[in-house]
Coordinates of N, CA and C and ligand atoms in Angstrom, one line a residue:
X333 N 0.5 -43.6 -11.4 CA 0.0 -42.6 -10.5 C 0.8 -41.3 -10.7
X334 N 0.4 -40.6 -11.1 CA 0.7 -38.9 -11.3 C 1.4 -38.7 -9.2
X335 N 2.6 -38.0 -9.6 CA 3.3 -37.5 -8.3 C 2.4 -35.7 -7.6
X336 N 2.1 -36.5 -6.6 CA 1.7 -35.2 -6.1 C 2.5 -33.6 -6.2
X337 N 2.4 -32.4 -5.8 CA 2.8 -31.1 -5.6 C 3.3 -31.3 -4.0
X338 N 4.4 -30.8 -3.8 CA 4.9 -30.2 -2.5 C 5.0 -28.4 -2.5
X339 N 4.1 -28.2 -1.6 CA 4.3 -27.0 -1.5 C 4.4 -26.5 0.1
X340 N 5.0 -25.7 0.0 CA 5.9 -25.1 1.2 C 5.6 -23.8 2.2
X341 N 5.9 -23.5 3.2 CA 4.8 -22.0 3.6 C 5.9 -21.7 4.7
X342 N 6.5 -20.4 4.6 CA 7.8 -20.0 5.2 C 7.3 -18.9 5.6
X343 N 8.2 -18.1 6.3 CA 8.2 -16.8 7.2 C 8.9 -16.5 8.5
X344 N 8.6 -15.4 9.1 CA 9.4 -15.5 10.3 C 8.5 -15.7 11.3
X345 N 8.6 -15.6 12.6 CA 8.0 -15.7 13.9 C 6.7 -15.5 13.7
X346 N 5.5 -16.0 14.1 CA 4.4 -15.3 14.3 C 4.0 -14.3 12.9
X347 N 4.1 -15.0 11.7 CA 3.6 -14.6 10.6 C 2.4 -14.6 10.3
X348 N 1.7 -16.0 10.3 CA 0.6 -16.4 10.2 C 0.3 -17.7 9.1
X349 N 1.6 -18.2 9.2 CA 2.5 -19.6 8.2 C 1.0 -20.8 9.1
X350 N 1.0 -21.2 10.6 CA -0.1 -22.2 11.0 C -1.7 -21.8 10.4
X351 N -2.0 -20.3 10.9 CA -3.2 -19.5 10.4 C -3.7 -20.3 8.9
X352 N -3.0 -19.9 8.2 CA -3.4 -20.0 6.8 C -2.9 -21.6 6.1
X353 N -2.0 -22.4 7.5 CA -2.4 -23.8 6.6 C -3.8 -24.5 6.4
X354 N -4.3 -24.5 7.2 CA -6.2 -24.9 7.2 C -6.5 -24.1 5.8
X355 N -6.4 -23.1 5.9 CA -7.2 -22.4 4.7 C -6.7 -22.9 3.3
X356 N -5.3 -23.0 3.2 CA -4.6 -23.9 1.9 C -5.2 -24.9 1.7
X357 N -5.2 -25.7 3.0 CA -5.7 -27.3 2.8 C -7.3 -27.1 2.2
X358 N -8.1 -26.2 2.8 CA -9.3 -26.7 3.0 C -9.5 -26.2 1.1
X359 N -8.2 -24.8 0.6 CA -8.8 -24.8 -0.9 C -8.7 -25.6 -1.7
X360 N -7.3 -26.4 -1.5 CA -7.1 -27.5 -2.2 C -8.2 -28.7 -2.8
X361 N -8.7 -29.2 -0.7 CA -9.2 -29.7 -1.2 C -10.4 -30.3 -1.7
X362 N -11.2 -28.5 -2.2 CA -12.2 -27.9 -2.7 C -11.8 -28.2 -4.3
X363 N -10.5 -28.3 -4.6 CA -9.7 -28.3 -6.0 C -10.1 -29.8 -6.1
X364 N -10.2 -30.7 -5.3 CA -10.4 -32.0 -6.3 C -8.9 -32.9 -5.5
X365 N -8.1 -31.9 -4.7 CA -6.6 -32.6 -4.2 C -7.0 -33.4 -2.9
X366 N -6.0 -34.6 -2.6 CA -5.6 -34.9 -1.4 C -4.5 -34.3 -0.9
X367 N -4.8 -33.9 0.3 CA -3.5 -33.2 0.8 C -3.2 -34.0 1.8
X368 N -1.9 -33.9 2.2 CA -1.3 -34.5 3.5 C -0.6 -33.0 4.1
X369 N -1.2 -32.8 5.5 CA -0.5 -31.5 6.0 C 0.6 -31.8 6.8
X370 N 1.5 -31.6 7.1 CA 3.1 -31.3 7.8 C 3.7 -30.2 8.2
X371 N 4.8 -30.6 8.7 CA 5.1 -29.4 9.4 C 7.2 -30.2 9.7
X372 N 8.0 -29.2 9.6 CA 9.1 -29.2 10.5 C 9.5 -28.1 11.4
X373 N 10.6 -28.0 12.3 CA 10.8 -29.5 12.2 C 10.1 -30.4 12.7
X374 N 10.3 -31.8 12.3 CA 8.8 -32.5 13.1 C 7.7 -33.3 12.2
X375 N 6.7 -33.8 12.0 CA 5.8 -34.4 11.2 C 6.1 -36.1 11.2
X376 N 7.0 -36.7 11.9 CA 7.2 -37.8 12.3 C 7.3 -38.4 14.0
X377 N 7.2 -39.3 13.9 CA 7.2 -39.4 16.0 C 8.4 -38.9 16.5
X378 N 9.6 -39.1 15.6 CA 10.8 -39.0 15.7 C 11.2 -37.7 16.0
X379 N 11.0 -37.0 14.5 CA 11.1 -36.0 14.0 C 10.4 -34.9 15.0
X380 N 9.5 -35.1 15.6 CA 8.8 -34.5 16.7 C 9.2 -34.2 18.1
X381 N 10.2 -35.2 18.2 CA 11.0 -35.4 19.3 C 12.2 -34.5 19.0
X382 N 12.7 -34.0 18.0 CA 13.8 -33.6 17.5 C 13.2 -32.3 17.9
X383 N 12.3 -32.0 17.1 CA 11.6 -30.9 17.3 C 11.7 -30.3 19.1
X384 N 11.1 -30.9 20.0 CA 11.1 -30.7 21.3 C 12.3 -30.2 21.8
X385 N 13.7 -31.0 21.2 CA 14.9 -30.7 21.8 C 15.3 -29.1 20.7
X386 N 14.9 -29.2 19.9 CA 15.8 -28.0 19.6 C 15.2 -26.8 20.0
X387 N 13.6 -26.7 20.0 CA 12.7 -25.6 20.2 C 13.0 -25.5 22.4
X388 N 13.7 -26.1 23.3 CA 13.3 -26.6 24.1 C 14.2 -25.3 24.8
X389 N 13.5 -24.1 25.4 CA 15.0 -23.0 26.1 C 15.3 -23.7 26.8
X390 N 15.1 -24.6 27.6 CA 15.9 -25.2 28.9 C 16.8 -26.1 28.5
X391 N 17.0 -26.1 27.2 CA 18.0 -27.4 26.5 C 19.3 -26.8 26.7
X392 N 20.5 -28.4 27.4 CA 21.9 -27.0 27.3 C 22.4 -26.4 25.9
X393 N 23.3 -25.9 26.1 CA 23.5 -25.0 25.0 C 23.8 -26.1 23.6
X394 N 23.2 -25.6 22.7 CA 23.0 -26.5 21.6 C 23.9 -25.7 20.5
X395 N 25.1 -26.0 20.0 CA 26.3 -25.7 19.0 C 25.2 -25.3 17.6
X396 N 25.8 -24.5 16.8 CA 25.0 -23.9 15.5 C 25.4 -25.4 14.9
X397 N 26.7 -26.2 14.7 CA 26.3 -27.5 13.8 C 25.8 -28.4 14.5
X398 N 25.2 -29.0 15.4 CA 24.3 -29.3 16.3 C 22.8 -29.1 15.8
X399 N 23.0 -27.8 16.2 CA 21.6 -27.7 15.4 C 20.8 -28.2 14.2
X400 N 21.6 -27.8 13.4 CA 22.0 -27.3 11.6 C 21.8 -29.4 11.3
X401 N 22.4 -30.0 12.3 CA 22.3 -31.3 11.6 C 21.3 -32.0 12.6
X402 N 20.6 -31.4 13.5 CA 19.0 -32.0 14.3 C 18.2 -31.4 12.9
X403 N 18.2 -30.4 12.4 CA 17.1 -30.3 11.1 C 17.3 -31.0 10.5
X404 N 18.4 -31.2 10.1 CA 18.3 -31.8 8.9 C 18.4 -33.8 9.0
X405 N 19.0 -33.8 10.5 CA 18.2 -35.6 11.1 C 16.8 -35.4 10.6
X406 N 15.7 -34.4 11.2 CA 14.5 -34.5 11.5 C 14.0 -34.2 10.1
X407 N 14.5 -34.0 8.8 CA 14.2 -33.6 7.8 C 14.3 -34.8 7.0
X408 N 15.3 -35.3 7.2 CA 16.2 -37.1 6.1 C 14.6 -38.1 7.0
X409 N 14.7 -38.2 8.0 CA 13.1 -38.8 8.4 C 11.9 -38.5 7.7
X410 N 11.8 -37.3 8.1 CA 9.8 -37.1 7.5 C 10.1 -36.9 5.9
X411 N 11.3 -37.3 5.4 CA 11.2 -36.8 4.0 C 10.9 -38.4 3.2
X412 N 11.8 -39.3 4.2 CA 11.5 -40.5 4.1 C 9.9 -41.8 4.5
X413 N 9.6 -41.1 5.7 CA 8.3 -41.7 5.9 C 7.3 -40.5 5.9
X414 N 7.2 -39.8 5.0 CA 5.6 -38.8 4.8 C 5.6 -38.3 3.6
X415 N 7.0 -37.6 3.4 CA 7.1 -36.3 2.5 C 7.2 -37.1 1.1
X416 N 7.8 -37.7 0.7 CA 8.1 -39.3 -0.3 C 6.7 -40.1 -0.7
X417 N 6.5 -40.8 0.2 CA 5.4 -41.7 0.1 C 4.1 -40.9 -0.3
X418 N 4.0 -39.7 0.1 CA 2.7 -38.9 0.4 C 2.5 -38.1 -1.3
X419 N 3.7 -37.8 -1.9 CA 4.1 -37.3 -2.7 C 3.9 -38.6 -4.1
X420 N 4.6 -39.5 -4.0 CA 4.2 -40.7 -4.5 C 2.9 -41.3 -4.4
X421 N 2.1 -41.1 -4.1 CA 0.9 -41.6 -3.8 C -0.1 -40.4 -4.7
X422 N -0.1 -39.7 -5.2 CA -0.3 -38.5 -5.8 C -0.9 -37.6 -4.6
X423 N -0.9 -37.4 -3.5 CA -1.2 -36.4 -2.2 C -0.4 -35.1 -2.8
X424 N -0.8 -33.9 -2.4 CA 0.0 -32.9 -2.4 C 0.2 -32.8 -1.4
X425 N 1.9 -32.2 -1.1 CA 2.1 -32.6 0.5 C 2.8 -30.9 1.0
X426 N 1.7 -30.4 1.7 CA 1.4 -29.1 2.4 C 2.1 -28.7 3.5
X427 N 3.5 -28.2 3.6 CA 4.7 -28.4 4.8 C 4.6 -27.3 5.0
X428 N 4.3 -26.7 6.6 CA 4.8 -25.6 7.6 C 6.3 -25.5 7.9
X429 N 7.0 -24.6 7.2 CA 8.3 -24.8 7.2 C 9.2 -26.0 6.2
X430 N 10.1 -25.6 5.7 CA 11.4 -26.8 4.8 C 12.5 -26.1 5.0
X431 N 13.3 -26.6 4.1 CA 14.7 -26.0 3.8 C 14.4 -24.5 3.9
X432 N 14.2 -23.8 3.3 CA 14.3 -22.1 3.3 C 14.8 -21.6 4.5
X433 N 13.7 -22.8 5.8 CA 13.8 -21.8 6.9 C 15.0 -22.3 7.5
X434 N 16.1 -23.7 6.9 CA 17.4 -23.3 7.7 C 18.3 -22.4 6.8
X435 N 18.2 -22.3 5.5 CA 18.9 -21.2 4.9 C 19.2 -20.0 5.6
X436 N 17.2 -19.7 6.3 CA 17.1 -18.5 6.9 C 17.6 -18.1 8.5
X437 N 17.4 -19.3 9.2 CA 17.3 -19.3 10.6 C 18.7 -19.6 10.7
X438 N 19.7 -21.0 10.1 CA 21.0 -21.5 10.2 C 21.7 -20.3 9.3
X439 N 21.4 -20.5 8.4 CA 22.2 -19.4 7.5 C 22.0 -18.0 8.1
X440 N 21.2 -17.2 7.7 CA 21.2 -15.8 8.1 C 21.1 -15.8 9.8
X441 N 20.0 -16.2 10.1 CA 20.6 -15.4 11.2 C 22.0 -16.6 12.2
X442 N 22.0 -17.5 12.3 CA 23.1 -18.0 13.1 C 24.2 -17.8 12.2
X443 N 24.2 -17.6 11.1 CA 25.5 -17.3 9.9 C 26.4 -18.5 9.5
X444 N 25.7 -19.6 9.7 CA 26.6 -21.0 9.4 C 26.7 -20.6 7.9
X445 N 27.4 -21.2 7.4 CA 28.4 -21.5 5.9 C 26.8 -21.6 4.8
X446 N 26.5 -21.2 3.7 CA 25.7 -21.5 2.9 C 26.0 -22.7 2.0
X447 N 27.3 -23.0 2.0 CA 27.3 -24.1 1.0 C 27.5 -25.1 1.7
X448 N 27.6 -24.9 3.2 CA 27.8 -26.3 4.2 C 26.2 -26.7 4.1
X449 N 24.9 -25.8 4.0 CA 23.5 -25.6 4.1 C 23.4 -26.7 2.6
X450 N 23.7 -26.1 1.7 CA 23.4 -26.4 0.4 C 24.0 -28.4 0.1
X451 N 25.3 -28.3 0.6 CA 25.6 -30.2 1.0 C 24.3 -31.0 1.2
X452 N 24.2 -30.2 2.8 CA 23.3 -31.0 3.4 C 22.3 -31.4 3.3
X453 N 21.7 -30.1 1.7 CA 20.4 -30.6 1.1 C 20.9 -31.1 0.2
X454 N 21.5 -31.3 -0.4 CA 21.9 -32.1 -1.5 C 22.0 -34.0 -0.8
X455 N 22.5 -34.1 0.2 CA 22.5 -35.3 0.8 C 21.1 -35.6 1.2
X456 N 20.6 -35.0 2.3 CA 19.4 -35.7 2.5 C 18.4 -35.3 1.6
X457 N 18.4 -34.4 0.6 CA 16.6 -34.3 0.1 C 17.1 -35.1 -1.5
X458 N 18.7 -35.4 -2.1 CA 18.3 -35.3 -3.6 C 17.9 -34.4 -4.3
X459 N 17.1 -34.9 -5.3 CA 16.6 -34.0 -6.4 C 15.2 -33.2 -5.8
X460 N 14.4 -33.4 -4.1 CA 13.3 -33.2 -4.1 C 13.7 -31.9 -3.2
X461 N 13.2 -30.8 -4.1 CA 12.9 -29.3 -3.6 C 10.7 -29.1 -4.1
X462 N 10.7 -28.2 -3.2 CA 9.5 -27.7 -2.8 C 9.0 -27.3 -4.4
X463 N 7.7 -27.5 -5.1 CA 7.6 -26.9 -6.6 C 6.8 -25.3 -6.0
X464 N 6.3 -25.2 -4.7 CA 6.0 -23.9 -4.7 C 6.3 -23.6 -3.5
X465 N 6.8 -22.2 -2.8 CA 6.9 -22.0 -1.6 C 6.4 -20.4 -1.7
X466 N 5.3 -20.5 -0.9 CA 4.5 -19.3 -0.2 C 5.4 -18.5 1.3
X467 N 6.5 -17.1 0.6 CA 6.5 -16.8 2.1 C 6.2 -15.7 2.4
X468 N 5.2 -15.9 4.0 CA 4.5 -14.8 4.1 C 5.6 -14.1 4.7
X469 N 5.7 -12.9 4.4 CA 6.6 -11.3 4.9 C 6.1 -10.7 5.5
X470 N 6.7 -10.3 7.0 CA 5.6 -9.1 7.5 C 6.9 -8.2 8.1
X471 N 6.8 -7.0 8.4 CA 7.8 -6.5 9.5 C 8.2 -7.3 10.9
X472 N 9.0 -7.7 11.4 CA 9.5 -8.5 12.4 C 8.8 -8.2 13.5
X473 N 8.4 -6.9 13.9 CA 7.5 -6.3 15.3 C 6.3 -6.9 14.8
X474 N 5.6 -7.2 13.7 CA 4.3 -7.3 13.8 C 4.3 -8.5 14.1
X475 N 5.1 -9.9 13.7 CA 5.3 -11.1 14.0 C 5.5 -11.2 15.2
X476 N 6.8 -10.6 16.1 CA 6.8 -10.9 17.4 C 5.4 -10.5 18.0
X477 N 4.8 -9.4 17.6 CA 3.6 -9.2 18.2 C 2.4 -10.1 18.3
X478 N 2.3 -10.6 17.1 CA 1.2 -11.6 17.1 C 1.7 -13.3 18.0
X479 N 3.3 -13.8 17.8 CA 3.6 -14.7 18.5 C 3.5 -14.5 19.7
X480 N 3.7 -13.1 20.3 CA 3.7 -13.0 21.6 C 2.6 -13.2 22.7
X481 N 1.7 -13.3 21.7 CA -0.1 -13.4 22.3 C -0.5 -14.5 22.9
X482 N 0.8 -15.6 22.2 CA 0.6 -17.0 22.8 C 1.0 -17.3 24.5
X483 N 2.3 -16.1 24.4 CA 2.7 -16.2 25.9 C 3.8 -16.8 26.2
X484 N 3.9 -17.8 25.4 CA 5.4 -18.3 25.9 C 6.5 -18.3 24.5
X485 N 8.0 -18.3 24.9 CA 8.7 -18.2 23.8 C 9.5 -19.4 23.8
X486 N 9.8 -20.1 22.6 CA 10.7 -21.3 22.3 C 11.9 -20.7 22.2
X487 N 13.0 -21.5 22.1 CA 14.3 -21.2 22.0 C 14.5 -19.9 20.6
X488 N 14.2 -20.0 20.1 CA 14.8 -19.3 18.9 C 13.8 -17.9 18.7
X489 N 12.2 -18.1 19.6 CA 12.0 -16.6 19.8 C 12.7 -16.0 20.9
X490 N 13.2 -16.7 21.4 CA 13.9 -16.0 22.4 C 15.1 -15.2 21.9
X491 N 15.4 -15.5 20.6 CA 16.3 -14.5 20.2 C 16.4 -13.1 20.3
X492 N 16.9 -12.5 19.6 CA 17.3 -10.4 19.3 C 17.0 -10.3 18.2
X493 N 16.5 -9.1 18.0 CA 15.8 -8.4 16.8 C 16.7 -8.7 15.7
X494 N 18.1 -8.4 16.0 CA 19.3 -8.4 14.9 C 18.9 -9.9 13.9
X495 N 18.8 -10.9 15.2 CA 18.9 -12.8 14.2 C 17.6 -12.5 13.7
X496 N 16.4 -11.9 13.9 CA 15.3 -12.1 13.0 C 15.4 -11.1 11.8
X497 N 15.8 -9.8 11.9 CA 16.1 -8.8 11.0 C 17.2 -9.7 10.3
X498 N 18.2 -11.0 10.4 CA 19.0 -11.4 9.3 C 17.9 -12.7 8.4
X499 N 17.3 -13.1 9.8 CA 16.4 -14.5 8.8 C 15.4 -13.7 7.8
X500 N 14.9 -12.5 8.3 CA 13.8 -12.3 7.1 C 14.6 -11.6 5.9
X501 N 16.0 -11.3 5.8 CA 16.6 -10.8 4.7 C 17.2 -12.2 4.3
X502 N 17.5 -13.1 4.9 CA 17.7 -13.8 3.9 C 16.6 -14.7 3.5
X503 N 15.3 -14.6 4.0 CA 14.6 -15.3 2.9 C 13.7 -14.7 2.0
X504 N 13.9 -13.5 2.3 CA 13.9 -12.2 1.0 C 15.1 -12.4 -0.1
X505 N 16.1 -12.5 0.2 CA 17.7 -12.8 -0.9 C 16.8 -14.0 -1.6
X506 N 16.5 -15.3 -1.1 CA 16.1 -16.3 -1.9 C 15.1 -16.1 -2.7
X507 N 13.8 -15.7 -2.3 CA 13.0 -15.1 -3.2 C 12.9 -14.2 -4.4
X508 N 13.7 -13.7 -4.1 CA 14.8 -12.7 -5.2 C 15.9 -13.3 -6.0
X509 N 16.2 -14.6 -5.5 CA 16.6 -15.4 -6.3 C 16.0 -16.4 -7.2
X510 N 15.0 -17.1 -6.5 CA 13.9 -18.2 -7.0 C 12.7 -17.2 -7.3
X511 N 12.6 -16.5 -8.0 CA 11.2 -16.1 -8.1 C 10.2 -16.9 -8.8
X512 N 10.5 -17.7 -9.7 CA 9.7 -18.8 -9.9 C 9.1 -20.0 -9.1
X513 N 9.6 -20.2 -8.1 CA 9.0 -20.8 -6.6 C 8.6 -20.5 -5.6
X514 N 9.3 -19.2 -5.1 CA 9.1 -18.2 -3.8 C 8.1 -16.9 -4.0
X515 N 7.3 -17.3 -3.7 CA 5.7 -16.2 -4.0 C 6.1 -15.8 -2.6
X516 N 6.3 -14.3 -2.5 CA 6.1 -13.1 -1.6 C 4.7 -13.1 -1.6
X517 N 4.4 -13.4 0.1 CA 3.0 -12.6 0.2 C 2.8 -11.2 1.3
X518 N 2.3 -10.6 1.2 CA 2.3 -9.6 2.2 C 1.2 -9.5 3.4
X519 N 2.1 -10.2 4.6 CA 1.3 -10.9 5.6 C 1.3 -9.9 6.9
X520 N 1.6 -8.6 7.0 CA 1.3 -7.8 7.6 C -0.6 -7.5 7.5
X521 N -1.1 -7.6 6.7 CA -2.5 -7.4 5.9 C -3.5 -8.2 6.7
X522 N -4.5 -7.2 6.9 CA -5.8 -8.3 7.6 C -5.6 -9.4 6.6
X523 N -6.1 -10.8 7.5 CA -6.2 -11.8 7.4 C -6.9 -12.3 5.8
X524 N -8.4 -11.8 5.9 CA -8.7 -11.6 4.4 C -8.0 -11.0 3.0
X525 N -7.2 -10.3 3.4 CA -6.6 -9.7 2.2 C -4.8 -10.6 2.2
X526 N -4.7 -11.1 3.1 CA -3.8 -12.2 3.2 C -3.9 -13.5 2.6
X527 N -5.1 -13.5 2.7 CA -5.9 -14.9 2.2 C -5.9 -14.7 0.7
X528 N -6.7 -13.2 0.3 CA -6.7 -13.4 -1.2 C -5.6 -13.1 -2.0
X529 N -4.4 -12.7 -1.5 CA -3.0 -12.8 -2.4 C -2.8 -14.7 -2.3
X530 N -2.7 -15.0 -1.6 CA -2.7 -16.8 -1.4 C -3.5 -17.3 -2.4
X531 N -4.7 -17.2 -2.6 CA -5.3 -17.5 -3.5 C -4.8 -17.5 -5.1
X532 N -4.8 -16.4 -5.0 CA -3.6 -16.0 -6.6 C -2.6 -16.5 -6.9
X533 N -2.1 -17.0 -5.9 CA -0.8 -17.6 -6.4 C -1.4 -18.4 -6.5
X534 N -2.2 -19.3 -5.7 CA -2.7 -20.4 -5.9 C -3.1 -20.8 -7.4
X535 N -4.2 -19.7 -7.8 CA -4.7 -20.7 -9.1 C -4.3 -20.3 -9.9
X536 N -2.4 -19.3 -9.8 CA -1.8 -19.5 -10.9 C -0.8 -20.5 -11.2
X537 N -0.4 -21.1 -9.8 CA 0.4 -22.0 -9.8 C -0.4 -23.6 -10.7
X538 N -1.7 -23.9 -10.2 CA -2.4 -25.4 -10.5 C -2.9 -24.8 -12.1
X539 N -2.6 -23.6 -12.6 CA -3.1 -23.6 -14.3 C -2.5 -24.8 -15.3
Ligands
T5A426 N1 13.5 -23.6 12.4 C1 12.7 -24.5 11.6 C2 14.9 -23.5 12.1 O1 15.6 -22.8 12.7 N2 15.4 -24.2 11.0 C3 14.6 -25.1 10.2 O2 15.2 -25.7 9.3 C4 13.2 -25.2 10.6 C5 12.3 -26.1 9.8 C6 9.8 -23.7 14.5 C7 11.1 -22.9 14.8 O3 12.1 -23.7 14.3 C8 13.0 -22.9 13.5 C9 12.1 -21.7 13.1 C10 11.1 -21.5 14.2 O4 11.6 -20.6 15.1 P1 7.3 -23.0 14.4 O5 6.4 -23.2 15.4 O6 7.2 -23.7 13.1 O7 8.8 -23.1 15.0 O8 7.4 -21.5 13.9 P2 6.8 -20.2 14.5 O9 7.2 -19.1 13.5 O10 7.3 -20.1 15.9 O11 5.3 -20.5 14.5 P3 4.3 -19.5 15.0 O12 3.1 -20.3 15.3 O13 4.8 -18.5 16.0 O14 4.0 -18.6 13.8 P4 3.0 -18.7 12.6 O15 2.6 -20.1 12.4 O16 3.6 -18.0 11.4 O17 1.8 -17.8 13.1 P5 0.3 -18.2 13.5 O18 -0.4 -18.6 12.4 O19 0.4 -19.1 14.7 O20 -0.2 -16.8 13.9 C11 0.2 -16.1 15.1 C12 -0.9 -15.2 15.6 O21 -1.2 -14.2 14.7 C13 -2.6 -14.2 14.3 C14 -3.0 -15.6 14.6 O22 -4.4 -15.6 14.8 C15 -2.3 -16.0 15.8 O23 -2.9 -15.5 17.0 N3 -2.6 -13.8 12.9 C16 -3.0 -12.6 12.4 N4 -3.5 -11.5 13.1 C17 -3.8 -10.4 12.3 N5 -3.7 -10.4 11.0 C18 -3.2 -11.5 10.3 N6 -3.1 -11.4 9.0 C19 -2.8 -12.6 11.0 N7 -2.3 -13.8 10.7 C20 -2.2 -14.5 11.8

């Protein structure tokens, strides 16, 4: 059995990372793929639960290595019962958020240690990194603008402009590092013209 593709979909707040997983899924699997769609943190019962507590404002105060190692609990899980199996099975396995975004969220903006980050994927993921990660970019106002529509804010939008102005530069730094993985898309852009840069990457990535 040929190993499926993991591909990945990053950004900051209210990009439009949920928006455009249906539309991935549904091109795919127009392509002939099975997909399995996911998400962190979260994508297991567990993992879901983890999720709750860290996104949760009324949680008491939650320490940055606290945090830093509930992702990466809720990540050694779904990597084990979804992300693995789903992958193995030949599925291509379609994740709202991975690693990038604690590089971005733990690393830049909370400013924990990069190579404490870099351990921790080395422990729980092994050799398995994302073969493509789509991250949509937009200016931080347009994102808080669009997440704001929902009405309520989780723990981490409840942040300051400063922690989001550090997460989207650093997952700009990475992309500028990985440019063979990390496809910039420009997700400020009506939705259509967001969709057809996606596309492109798309069917240059499956050539
Ligand atoms: N986190 C996560 C960490 O700190 N470390 C980690 O390791 C991981 C994995 C998870 C939080 O956890 C943190 C980061 C996050 O803060 P989340 O729900 O996954 O939270 O992430 P959010 O960014 O909060 O998700 P959102 O739902 O807010 O943003 P999306 O999914 O990017 O945006 P979406 O698709 O819901 O769109 C928002 C609105 O904009 C509209 C949509 O219709 C929607 O109304 N929209 C557009 N409008 C105009 N033009 C476009 N091009 C549009 N695209 C979307």
């Amino acid at each position: 059995m040929r190993r499926g593709k993991f591909i990945t979909l990053e950004g900051g707040e209210g990009v439009g990372k949920t928006t455009n997983l249906t539309f991935i899924k549904d091109y795919l699997q127009q392509q002939g793929m099975t997909v399995t769609v996911t998400r962190e943190p979260g994508g297991t019962a567990l993992a879901e639960k983890i999720r709750q507590l860290v996104l949760d404002v009324d949680s008491e105060s939650i320490s940055d290595t606290t945090e830093l190692l509930l992702m990466f609990a809720a990540r050694a899980q779904h990597i084990q019962h979804v992300i693995e199996p789903a992958l193995a099975q030949g599925n291509w396995v379609l994740c709202d958020r991975f690693t990038d975004a604690t590089y971005a969220y733990q690393g830049g903006g909370r400013k924990v240690s990069i190579a404490t980050i870099a351990l921790l994927e080395q422990l729980v993921q092994g050799d398995l990194r994302p073969d493509l990660t789509l991250l949509l970019d937009a200016p931080i106002e347009i994102g808080m603008e669009r997440a704001q529509k929902r009405g309520t804010f989780d723990r981490f939008e409840a942040e300051k402009i400063s922690f989001f102005t550090r997460v989207r530069e650093m997952y700009l730094t990475r992309a500028t590092e990985q440019p063979a993985r990390i496809k910039v898309i420009q997700a400020h852009q009506p939705l259509i013209e967001v969709q057809s840069e996606i596309i492109a990457v798309l069917k240059q990535f499956a050539l």
